[in-house]
JSON list of C-alpha atoms in Angstrom, two decimals:
[
{"chain": "A", "resi": 1, "resn": "MET", "atom": "CA", "xyz": [19.30, 8.73, -32.20]},
{"chain": "A", "resi": 2, "resn": "SER", "atom": "CA", "xyz": [21.51, 5.65, -32.29]},
{"chain": "A", "resi": 3, "resn": "GLN", "atom": "CA", "xyz": [23.67, 7.07, -29.54]},
{"chain": "A", "resi": 4, "resn": "VAL", "atom": "CA", "xyz": [20.65, 7.60, -27.28]},
{"chain": "A", "resi": 5, "resn": "TYR", "atom": "CA", "xyz": [19.49, 4.00, -27.55]},
{"chain": "A", "resi": 6, "resn": "SER", "atom": "CA", "xyz": [23.00, 2.54, -27.83]},
{"chain": "A", "resi": 7, "resn": "LEU", "atom": "CA", "xyz": [22.09, 0.73, -31.04]},
{"chain": "A", "resi": 8, "resn": "PRO", "atom": "CA", "xyz": [23.90, 0.86, -34.38]},
{"chain": "A", "resi": 9, "resn": "LEU", "atom": "CA", "xyz": [22.23, 3.04, -37.00]},
{"chain": "A", "resi": 10, "resn": "ALA", "atom": "CA", "xyz": [21.75, 0.06, -39.33]},
{"chain": "A", "resi": 11, "resn": "GLU", "atom": "CA", "xyz": [19.80, -1.81, -36.64]},
{"chain": "A", "resi": 12, "resn": "LEU", "atom": "CA", "xyz": [17.47, 1.19, -36.01]},
{"chain": "A", "resi": 13, "resn": "ILE", "atom": "CA", "xyz": [16.85, 1.59, -39.71]},
{"chain": "A", "resi": 14, "resn": "LYS", "atom": "CA", "xyz": [16.12, -2.14, -40.06]},
{"chain": "A", "resi": 15, "resn": "GLN", "atom": "CA", "xyz": [13.64, -2.07, -37.18]},
{"chain": "A", "resi": 16, "resn": "THR", "atom": "CA", "xyz": [11.70, 0.99, -38.50]},
{"chain": "A", "resi": 17, "resn": "LEU", "atom": "CA", "xyz": [11.61, -0.03, -42.15]},
{"chain": "A", "resi": 18, "resn": "PRO", "atom": "CA", "xyz": [8.35, -2.06, -42.02]},
{"chain": "A", "resi": 19, "resn": "THR", "atom": "CA", "xyz": [6.55, 0.75, -40.11]},
{"chain": "A", "resi": 20, "resn": "ASN", "atom": "CA", "xyz": [7.81, 3.37, -42.62]},
{"chain": "A", "resi": 21, "resn": "GLN", "atom": "CA", "xyz": [6.80, 1.21, -45.60]},
{"chain": "A", "resi": 22, "resn": "TRP", "atom": "CA", "xyz": [3.28, 0.79, -44.07]},
{"chain": "A", "resi": 23, "resn": "LYS", "atom": "CA", "xyz": [3.07, 4.56, -43.55]},
{"chain": "A", "resi": 24, "resn": "GLN", "atom": "CA", "xyz": [4.10, 5.25, -47.16]},
{"chain": "A", "resi": 25, "resn": "ILE", "atom": "CA", "xyz": [1.43, 2.84, -48.49]},
{"chain": "A", "resi": 26, "resn": "TRP", "atom": "CA", "xyz": [-1.20, 4.49, -46.22]},
{"chain": "A", "resi": 27, "resn": "LEU", "atom": "CA", "xyz": [-0.26, 7.98, -47.39]},
{"chain": "A", "resi": 28, "resn": "LYS", "atom": "CA", "xyz": [-0.25, 6.95, -51.02]},
{"chain": "A", "resi": 29, "resn": "ARG", "atom": "CA", "xyz": [-3.74, 5.42, -50.70]},
{"chain": "A", "resi": 30, "resn": "THR", "atom": "CA", "xyz": [-5.14, 8.49, -48.95]},
{"chain": "A", "resi": 31, "resn": "ASP", "atom": "CA", "xyz": [-3.54, 10.74, -51.61]},
{"chain": "A", "resi": 32, "resn": "TYR", "atom": "CA", "xyz": [-5.26, 8.74, -54.40]},
{"chain": "A", "resi": 33, "resn": "THR", "atom": "CA", "xyz": [-8.56, 8.89, -52.47]},
{"chain": "A", "resi": 34, "resn": "LEU", "atom": "CA", "xyz": [-8.21, 12.67, -52.09]},
{"chain": "A", "resi": 35, "resn": "VAL", "atom": "CA", "xyz": [-7.62, 13.05, -55.81]},
{"chain": "A", "resi": 36, "resn": "ILE", "atom": "CA", "xyz": [-10.65, 10.97, -56.69]},
{"chain": "A", "resi": 37, "resn": "LEU", "atom": "CA", "xyz": [-12.86, 12.87, -54.25]},
{"chain": "A", "resi": 38, "resn": "SER", "atom": "CA", "xyz": [-11.59, 16.18, -55.60]},
{"chain": "A", "resi": 39, "resn": "LEU", "atom": "CA", "xyz": [-12.48, 15.14, -59.11]},
{"chain": "A", "resi": 40, "resn": "GLY", "atom": "CA", "xyz": [-15.89, 14.10, -57.80]},
{"chain": "A", "resi": 41, "resn": "LEU", "atom": "CA", "xyz": [-16.58, 17.73, -56.98]},
{"chain": "A", "resi": 42, "resn": "PHE", "atom": "CA", "xyz": [-16.54, 18.63, -60.67]},
{"chain": "A", "resi": 43, "resn": "VAL", "atom": "CA", "xyz": [-18.42, 15.71, -62.20]},
{"chain": "A", "resi": 44, "resn": "PRO", "atom": "CA", "xyz": [-21.92, 16.72, -61.02]},
{"chain": "A", "resi": 45, "resn": "ILE", "atom": "CA", "xyz": [-21.40, 20.28, -62.24]},
{"chain": "A", "resi": 46, "resn": "ILE", "atom": "CA", "xyz": [-20.51, 18.97, -65.73]},
{"chain": "A", "resi": 47, "resn": "PHE", "atom": "CA", "xyz": [-23.39, 16.50, -66.09]},
{"chain": "A", "resi": 48, "resn": "PHE", "atom": "CA", "xyz": [-26.21, 18.42, -64.32]},
{"chain": "A", "resi": 49, "resn": "ASP", "atom": "CA", "xyz": [-27.52, 21.92, -64.16]},
{"chain": "A", "resi": 50, "resn": "ALA", "atom": "CA", "xyz": [-25.94, 23.83, -61.31]},
{"chain": "A", "resi": 51, "resn": "ASP", "atom": "CA", "xyz": [-29.36, 24.84, -60.01]},
{"chain": "A", "resi": 52, "resn": "GLN", "atom": "CA", "xyz": [-30.51, 21.29, -59.25]},
{"chain": "A", "resi": 53, "resn": "LEU", "atom": "CA", "xyz": [-30.67, 20.11, -55.68]},
{"chain": "A", "resi": 54, "resn": "ILE", "atom": "CA", "xyz": [-28.99, 16.82, -56.60]},
{"chain": "A", "resi": 55, "resn": "VAL", "atom": "CA", "xyz": [-25.84, 18.70, -57.56]},
{"chain": "A", "resi": 56, "resn": "GLU", "atom": "CA", "xyz": [-25.81, 20.52, -54.24]},
{"chain": "A", "resi": 57, "resn": "ILE", "atom": "CA", "xyz": [-26.25, 17.23, -52.32]},
{"chain": "A", "resi": 58, "resn": "ILE", "atom": "CA", "xyz": [-23.62, 15.42, -54.30]},
{"chain": "A", "resi": 59, "resn": "VAL", "atom": "CA", "xyz": [-21.11, 18.26, -53.84]},
{"chain": "A", "resi": 60, "resn": "ALA", "atom": "CA", "xyz": [-21.90, 18.45, -50.10]},
{"chain": "A", "resi": 61, "resn": "VAL", "atom": "CA", "xyz": [-21.45, 14.75, -49.55]},
{"chain": "A", "resi": 62, "resn": "ASP", "atom": "CA", "xyz": [-18.25, 14.73, -51.61]},
{"chain": "A", "resi": 63, "resn": "THR", "atom": "CA", "xyz": [-16.94, 17.70, -49.65]},
{"chain": "A", "resi": 64, "resn": "ILE", "atom": "CA", "xyz": [-17.69, 16.03, -46.37]},
{"chain": "A", "resi": 65, "resn": "LEU", "atom": "CA", "xyz": [-15.96, 12.87, -47.52]},
{"chain": "A", "resi": 66, "resn": "LEU", "atom": "CA", "xyz": [-13.02, 14.92, -48.74]},
{"chain": "A", "resi": 67, "resn": "MET", "atom": "CA", "xyz": [-12.75, 16.59, -45.33]},
{"chain": "A", "resi": 68, "resn": "LEU", "atom": "CA", "xyz": [-12.93, 13.23, -43.54]},
{"chain": "A", "resi": 69, "resn": "VAL", "atom": "CA", "xyz": [-10.15, 11.65, -45.64]},
{"chain": "A", "resi": 70, "resn": "ALA", "atom": "CA", "xyz": [-8.00, 14.73, -45.28]},
{"chain": "A", "resi": 71, "resn": "GLY", "atom": "CA", "xyz": [-8.61, 14.63, -41.55]},
{"chain": "A", "resi": 72, "resn": "LEU", "atom": "CA", "xyz": [-7.56, 10.98, -41.44]},
{"chain": "A", "resi": 73, "resn": "ARG", "atom": "CA", "xyz": [-4.55, 11.87, -43.55]},
{"chain": "A", "resi": 74, "resn": "TYR", "atom": "CA", "xyz": [-3.23, 14.56, -41.19]},
{"chain": "A", "resi": 75, "resn": "TYR", "atom": "CA", "xyz": [-4.87, 14.04, -37.77]},
{"chain": "A", "resi": 76, "resn": "LEU", "atom": "CA", "xyz": [-4.83, 10.28, -37.26]},
{"chain": "A", "resi": 77, "resn": "LEU", "atom": "CA", "xyz": [-2.23, 10.58, -34.63]},
{"chain": "A", "resi": 78, "resn": "PRO", "atom": "CA", "xyz": [-2.06, 9.36, -31.00]},
{"chain": "A", "resi": 79, "resn": "ALA", "atom": "CA", "xyz": [-2.83, 12.00, -28.39]},
{"chain": "A", "resi": 80, "resn": "PHE", "atom": "CA", "xyz": [-0.30, 12.63, -25.66]},
{"chain": "A", "resi": 81, "resn": "PRO", "atom": "CA", "xyz": [-1.24, 14.73, -22.56]},
{"chain": "A", "resi": 82, "resn": "SER", "atom": "CA", "xyz": [2.32, 16.02, -22.29]},
{"chain": "A", "resi": 83, "resn": "LYS", "atom": "CA", "xyz": [2.17, 17.83, -25.63]},
{"chain": "A", "resi": 84, "resn": "VAL", "atom": "CA", "xyz": [1.51, 21.58, -25.67]},
{"chain": "A", "resi": 85, "resn": "LEU", "atom": "CA", "xyz": [-1.88, 22.90, -26.80]},
{"chain": "A", "resi": 86, "resn": "PHE", "atom": "CA", "xyz": [-0.61, 25.63, -29.14]},
{"chain": "A", "resi": 87, "resn": "ILE", "atom": "CA", "xyz": [2.29, 25.16, -31.52]},
{"chain": "A", "resi": 88, "resn": "PRO", "atom": "CA", "xyz": [3.91, 27.51, -34.07]},
{"chain": "A", "resi": 89, "resn": "LYS", "atom": "CA", "xyz": [2.45, 27.14, -37.53]},
{"chain": "A", "resi": 90, "resn": "ARG", "atom": "CA", "xyz": [4.55, 25.25, -40.03]},
{"chain": "A", "resi": 91, "resn": "PHE", "atom": "CA", "xyz": [3.74, 27.68, -42.82]},
{"chain": "A", "resi": 92, "resn": "GLY", "atom": "CA", "xyz": [3.05, 31.33, -42.22]},
{"chain": "A", "resi": 93, "resn": "TRP", "atom": "CA", "xyz": [2.89, 33.32, -39.02]},
{"chain": "A", "resi": 94, "resn": "GLY", "atom": "CA", "xyz": [0.99, 32.54, -35.92]},
{"chain": "A", "resi": 95, "resn": "TRP", "atom": "CA", "xyz": [-0.03, 29.57, -33.77]},
{"chain": "A", "resi": 96, "resn": "ALA", "atom": "CA", "xyz": [-2.04, 26.43, -34.45]},
{"chain": "A", "resi": 97, "resn": "ILE", "atom": "CA", "xyz": [-3.95, 24.05, -32.22]},
{"chain": "A", "resi": 98, "resn": "ASN", "atom": "CA", "xyz": [-1.94, 20.87, -31.68]},
{"chain": "A", "resi": 99, "resn": "PRO", "atom": "CA", "xyz": [-4.10, 17.76, -32.53]},
{"chain": "A", "resi": 100, "resn": "ARG", "atom": "CA", "xyz": [-1.71, 15.56, -30.51]},
{"chain": "A", "resi": 101, "resn": "ASN", "atom": "CA", "xyz": [-2.91, 17.24, -27.33]},
{"chain": "A", "resi": 102, "resn": "PRO", "atom": "CA", "xyz": [-6.22, 15.67, -26.06]},
{"chain": "A", "resi": 103, "resn": "LEU", "atom": "CA", "xyz": [-7.91, 19.08, -25.74]},
{"chain": "A", "resi": 104, "resn": "GLY", "atom": "CA", "xyz": [-6.53, 20.11, -29.16]},
{"chain": "A", "resi": 105, "resn": "LEU", "atom": "CA", "xyz": [-7.94, 16.97, -30.71]},
{"chain": "A", "resi": 106, "resn": "VAL", "atom": "CA", "xyz": [-11.36, 17.75, -29.22]},
{"chain": "A", "resi": 107, "resn": "LEU", "atom": "CA", "xyz": [-11.19, 21.32, -30.51]},
{"chain": "A", "resi": 108, "resn": "ASN", "atom": "CA", "xyz": [-10.26, 20.15, -34.01]},
{"chain": "A", "resi": 109, "resn": "ILE", "atom": "CA", "xyz": [-13.17, 17.69, -34.04]},
{"chain": "A", "resi": 110, "resn": "LEU", "atom": "CA", "xyz": [-15.56, 20.43, -32.87]},
{"chain": "A", "resi": 111, "resn": "VAL", "atom": "CA", "xyz": [-14.33, 22.76, -35.61]},
{"chain": "A", "resi": 112, "resn": "PHE", "atom": "CA", "xyz": [-14.80, 19.97, -38.16]},
{"chain": "A", "resi": 113, "resn": "ILE", "atom": "CA", "xyz": [-18.33, 19.29, -36.97]},
{"chain": "A", "resi": 114, "resn": "GLY", "atom": "CA", "xyz": [-19.13, 23.02, -37.02]},
{"chain": "A", "resi": 115, "resn": "VAL", "atom": "CA", "xyz": [-17.97, 23.35, -40.62]},
{"chain": "A", "resi": 116, "resn": "ILE", "atom": "CA", "xyz": [-20.09, 20.33, -41.67]},
{"chain": "A", "resi": 117, "resn": "VAL", "atom": "CA", "xyz": [-23.21, 21.74, -39.92]},
{"chain": "A", "resi": 118, "resn": "MET", "atom": "CA", "xyz": [-22.74, 25.12, -41.53]},
{"chain": "A", "resi": 119, "resn": "LEU", "atom": "CA", "xyz": [-22.30, 23.50, -44.92]},
{"chain": "A", "resi": 120, "resn": "LEU", "atom": "CA", "xyz": [-25.43, 21.43, -44.56]},
{"chain": "A", "resi": 121, "resn": "VAL", "atom": "CA", "xyz": [-27.43, 24.45, -43.26]},
{"chain": "A", "resi": 122, "resn": "ALA", "atom": "CA", "xyz": [-26.26, 26.54, -46.26]},
{"chain": "A", "resi": 123, "resn": "ILE", "atom": "CA", "xyz": [-27.23, 23.83, -48.75]},
{"chain": "A", "resi": 124, "resn": "PHE", "atom": "CA", "xyz": [-30.69, 22.97, -47.36]},
{"chain": "A", "resi": 125, "resn": "SER", "atom": "CA", "xyz": [-31.75, 26.46, -46.37]},
{"chain": "A", "resi": 126, "resn": "THR", "atom": "CA", "xyz": [-32.48, 27.44, -50.00]}
]
């Protein structure tokens, strides 16, 4: 990398250090938020009967918040039109939709909205 930009490696590291520190702080905060929201899924079940509607609503809201924070954690990336739509999966076999492609970002958002709608329909249909 330092040869591409004709800069010494120490200079590149010094310039990217504040950005990397900010990213680490952001990732640590979202990790803590994910842990707290995950624990919030079990608290209503412990203190209330599982048949009550309030438990279903609390679990649904907590699940939606958990999905939002996880989405921010992994998909808060700038979109670039030059990126391909399908990329090889990082774990396992197959292909995944690239959220850095504008169409891929729209597809990811539509899937997220679809999951939330199905969750709400499943909860309130009983």
